[in-house]
PDB file of C-alpha atoms in Angstrom:
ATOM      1  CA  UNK E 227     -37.343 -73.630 -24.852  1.00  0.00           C
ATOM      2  CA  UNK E 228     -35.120 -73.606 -27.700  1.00  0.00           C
ATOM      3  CA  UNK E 229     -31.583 -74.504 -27.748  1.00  0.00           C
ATOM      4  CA  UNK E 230     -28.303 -72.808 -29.211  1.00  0.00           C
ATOM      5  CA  UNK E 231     -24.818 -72.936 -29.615  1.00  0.00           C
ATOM      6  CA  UNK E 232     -22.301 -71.804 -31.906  1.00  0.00           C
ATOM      7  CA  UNK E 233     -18.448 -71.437 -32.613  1.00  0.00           C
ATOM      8  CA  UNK E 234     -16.457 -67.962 -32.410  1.00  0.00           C
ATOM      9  CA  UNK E 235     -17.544 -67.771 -36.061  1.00  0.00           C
ATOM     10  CA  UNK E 236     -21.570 -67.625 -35.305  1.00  0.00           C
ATOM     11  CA  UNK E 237     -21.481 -66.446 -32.084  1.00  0.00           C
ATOM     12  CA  UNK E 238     -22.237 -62.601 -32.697  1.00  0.00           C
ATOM     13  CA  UNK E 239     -25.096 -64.159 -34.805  1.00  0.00           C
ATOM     14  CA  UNK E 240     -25.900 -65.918 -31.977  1.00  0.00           C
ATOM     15  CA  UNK E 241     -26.209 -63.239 -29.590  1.00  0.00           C
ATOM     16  CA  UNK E 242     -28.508 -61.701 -32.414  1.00  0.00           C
ATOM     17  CA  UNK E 243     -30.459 -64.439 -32.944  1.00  0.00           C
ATOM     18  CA  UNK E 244     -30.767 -65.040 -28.612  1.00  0.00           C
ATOM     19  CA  UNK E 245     -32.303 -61.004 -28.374  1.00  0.00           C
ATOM     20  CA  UNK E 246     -35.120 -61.574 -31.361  1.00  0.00           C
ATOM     21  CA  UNK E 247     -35.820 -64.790 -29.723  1.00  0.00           C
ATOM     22  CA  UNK E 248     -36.317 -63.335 -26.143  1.00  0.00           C
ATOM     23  CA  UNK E 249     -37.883 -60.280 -27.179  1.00  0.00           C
ATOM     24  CA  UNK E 250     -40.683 -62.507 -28.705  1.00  0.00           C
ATOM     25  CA  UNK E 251     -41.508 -64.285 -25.822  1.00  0.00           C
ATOM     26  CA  UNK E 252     -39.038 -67.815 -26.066  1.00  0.00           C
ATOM     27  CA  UNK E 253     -36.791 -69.015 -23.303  1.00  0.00           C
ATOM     28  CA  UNK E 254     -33.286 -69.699 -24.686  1.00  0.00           C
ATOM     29  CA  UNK E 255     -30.576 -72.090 -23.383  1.00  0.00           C
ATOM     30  CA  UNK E 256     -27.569 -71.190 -25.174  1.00  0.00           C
ATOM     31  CA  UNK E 257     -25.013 -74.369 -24.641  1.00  0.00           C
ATOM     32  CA  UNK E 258     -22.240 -72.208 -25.682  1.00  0.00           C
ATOM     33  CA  UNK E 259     -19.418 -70.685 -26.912  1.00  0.00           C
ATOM     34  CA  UNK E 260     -19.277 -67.424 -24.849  1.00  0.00           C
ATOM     35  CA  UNK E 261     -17.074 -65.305 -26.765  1.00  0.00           C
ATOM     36  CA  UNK E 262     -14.840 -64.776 -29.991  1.00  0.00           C
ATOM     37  CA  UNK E 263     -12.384 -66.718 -28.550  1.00  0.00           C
ATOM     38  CA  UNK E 264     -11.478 -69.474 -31.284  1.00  0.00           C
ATOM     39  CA  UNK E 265     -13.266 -72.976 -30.007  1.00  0.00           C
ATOM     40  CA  UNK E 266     -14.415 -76.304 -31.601  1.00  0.00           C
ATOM     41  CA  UNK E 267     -17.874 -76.328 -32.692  1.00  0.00           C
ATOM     42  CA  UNK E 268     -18.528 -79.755 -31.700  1.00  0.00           C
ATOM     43  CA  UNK E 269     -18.761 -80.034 -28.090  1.00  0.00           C
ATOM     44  CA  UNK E 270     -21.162 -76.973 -28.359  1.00  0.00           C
ATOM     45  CA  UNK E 271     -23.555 -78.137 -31.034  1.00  0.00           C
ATOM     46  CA  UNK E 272     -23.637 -81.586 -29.646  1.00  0.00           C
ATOM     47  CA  UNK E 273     -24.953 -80.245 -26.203  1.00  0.00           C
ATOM     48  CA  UNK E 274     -27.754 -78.220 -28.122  1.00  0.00           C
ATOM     49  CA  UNK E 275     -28.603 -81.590 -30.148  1.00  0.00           C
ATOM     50  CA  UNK E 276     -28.782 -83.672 -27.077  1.00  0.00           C
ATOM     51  CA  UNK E 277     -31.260 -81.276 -25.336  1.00  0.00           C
ATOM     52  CA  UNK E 278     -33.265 -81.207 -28.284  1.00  0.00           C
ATOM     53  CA  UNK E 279     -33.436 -84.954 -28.851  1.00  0.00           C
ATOM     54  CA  UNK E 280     -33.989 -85.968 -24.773  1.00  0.00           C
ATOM     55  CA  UNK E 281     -37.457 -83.242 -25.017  1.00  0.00           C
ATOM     56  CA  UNK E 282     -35.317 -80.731 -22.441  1.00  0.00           C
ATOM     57  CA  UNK E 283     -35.712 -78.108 -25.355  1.00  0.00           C
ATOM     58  CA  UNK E 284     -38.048 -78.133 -28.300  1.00  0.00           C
ATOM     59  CA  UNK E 285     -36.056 -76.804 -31.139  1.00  0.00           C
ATOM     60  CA  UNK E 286     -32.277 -75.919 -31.757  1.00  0.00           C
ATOM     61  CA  UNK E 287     -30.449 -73.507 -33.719  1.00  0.00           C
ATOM     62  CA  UNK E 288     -26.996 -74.011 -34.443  1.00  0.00           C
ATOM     63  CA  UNK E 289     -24.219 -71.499 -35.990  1.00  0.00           C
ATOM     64  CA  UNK E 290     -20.698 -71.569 -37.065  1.00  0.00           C
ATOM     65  CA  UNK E 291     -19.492 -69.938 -39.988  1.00  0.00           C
ATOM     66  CA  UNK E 292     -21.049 -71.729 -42.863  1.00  0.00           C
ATOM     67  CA  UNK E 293     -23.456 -74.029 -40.651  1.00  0.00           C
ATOM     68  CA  UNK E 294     -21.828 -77.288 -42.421  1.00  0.00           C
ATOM     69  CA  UNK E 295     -20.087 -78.546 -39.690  1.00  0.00           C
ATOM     70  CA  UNK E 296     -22.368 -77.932 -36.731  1.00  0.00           C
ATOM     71  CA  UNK E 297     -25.376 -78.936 -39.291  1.00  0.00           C
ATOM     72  CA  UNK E 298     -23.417 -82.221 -39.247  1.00  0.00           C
ATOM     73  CA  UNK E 299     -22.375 -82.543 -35.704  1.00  0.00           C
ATOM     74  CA  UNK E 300     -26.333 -82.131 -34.575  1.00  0.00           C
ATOM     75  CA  UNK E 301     -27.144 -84.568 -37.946  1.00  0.00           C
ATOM     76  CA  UNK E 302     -25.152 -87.580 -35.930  1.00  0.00           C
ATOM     77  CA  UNK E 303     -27.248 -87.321 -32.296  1.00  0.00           C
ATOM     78  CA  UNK E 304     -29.847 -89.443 -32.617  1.00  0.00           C
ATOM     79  CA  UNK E 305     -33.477 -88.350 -32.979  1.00  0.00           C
ATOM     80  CA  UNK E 306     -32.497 -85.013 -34.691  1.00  0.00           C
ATOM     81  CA  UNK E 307     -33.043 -83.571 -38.419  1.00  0.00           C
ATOM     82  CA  UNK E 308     -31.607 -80.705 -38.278  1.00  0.00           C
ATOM     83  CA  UNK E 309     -31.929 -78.229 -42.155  1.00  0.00           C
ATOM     84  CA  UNK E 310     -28.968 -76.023 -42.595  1.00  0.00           C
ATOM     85  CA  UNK E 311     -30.685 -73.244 -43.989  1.00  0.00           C
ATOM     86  CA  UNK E 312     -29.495 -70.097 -46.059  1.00  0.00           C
ATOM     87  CA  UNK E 313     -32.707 -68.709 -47.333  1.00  0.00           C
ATOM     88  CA  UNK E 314     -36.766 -68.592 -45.807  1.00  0.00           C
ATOM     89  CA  UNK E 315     -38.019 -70.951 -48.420  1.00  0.00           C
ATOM     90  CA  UNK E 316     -35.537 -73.781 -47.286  1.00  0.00           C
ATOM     91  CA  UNK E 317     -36.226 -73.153 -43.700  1.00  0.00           C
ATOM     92  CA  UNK E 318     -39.978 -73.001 -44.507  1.00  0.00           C
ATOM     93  CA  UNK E 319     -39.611 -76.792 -46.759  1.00  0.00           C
ATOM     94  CA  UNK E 320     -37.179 -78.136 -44.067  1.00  0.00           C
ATOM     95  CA  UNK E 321     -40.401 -77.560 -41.353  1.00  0.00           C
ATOM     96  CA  UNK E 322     -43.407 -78.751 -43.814  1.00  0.00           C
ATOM     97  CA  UNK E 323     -42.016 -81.809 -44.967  1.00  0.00           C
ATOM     98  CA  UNK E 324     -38.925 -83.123 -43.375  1.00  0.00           C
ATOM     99  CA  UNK E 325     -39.825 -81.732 -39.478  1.00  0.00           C
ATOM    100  CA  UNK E 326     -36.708 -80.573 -38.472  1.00  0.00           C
ATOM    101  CA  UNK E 327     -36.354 -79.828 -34.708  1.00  0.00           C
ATOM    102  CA  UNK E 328     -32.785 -77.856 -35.351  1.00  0.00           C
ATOM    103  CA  UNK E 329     -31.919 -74.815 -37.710  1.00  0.00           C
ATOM    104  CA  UNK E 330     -28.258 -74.827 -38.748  1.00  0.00           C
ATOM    105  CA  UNK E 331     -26.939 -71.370 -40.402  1.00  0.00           C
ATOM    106  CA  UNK E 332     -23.906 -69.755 -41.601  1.00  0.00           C
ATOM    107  CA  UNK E 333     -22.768 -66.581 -39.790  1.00  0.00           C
ATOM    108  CA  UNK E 334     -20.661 -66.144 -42.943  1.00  0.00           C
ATOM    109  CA  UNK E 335     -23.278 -66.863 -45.393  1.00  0.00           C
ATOM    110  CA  UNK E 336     -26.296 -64.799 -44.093  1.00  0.00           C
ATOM    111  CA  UNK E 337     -26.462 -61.755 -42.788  1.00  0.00           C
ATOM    112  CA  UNK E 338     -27.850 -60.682 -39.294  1.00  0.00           C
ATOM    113  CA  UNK E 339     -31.499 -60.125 -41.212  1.00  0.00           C
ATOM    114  CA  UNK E 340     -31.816 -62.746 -43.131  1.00  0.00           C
ATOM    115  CA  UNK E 341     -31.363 -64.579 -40.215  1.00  0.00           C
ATOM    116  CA  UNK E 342     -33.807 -64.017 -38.420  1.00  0.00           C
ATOM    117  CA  UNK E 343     -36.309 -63.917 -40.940  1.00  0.00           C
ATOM    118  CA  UNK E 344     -34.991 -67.558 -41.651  1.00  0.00           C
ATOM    119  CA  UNK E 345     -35.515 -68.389 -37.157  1.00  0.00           C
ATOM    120  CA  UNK E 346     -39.117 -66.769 -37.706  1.00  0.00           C
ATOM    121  CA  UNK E 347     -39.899 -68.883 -40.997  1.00  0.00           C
ATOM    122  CA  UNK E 348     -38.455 -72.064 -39.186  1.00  0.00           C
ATOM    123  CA  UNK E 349     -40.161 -71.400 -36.001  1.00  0.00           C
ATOM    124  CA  UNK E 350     -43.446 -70.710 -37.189  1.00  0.00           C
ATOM    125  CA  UNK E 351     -43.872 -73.067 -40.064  1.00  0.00           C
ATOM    126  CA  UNK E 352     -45.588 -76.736 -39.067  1.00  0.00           C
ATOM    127  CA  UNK E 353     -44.918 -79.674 -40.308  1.00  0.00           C
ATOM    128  CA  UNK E 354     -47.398 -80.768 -42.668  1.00  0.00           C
ATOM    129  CA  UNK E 355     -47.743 -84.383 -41.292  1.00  0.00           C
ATOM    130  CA  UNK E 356     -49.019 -85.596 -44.766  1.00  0.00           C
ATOM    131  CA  UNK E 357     -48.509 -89.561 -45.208  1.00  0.00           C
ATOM    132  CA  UNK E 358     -46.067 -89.436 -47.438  1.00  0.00           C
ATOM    133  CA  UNK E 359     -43.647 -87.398 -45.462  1.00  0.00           C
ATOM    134  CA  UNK E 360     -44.060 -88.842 -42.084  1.00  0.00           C
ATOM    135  CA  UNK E 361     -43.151 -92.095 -44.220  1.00  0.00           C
ATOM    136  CA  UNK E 362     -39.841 -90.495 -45.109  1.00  0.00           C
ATOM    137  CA  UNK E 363     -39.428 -89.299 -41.782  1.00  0.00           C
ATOM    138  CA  UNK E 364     -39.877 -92.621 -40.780  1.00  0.00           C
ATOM    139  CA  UNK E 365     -37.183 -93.678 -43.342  1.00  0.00           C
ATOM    140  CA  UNK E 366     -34.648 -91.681 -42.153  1.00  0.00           C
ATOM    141  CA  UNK E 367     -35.295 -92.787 -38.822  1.00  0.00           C
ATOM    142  CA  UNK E 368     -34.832 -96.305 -39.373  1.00  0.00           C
ATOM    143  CA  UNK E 369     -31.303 -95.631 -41.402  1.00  0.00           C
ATOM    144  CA  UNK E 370     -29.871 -94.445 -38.165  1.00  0.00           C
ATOM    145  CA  UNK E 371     -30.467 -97.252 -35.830  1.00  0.00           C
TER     146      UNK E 371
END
């Protein structure tokens, strides 16, 4: 299952993002908004991290307008490393050798196509487990306890 959320400013991205993902066979949960209605990002990407860090879901993607500040809301839950990503080759790196479990993008950075290409890249890339990265990993890790 893979989380989302998003603000007013990612949520027609979202609802984008939610039909490529269903239409190639995952099970959403979308945590929220529900409209264009102005909101605060926060409460929404924090609900996708938490699923993603208790195991409910087993990846997020996250969207506000540039990504930054639902990238760092899902950054502060515990457990998650999530890449804001604005091209394939980041989302692709961000898999391989950090092994993010969220995506964070812009609605008003990429467009609807680039986007998904960026959701397929993330989703389909592993992460490479090679020592030195699961040592980094590991790093991280211990900054935030």
């Amino acid at each position: 299952m893979i989380a989302l959320a998003s603000d007013h400013g990612g949520y027609e991205l979202k609802q984008k993002v939610i039909g490529y993902l269903e239409a190639n066979g995952y099970t959403c949960h979308d945590f929220g908004c529900y409209s264009l209605e102005s909101c605060d990002y926060p409460e929404f990407g924090r609900a996708a991290a938490e699923a993603v860090a208790k195991g409910e879901c087993e990846k997020g993607i996250v969207i506000c307008t540039t990504g930054i500040g639902i990238s760092i809301v899902a950054n502060k839950v515990p457990g998650i490393r999530c890449g804001l990503c604005a091209d394939t080759y980041s989302a692709k790196m961000t898999r391989e050798h950090n092994d993010a479990n969220m995506l964070a993008m812009g609605a008003g950075i990429v467009g609807p196509n680039l986007a998904l290409s960026i959701v397929e890249t993330f989703l389909n890339t592993p992460f490479s487990g090679d020592e030195k990265h699961v040592r980094r990993i590991n790093k991280i890790e211990e900054e935030v306890k």
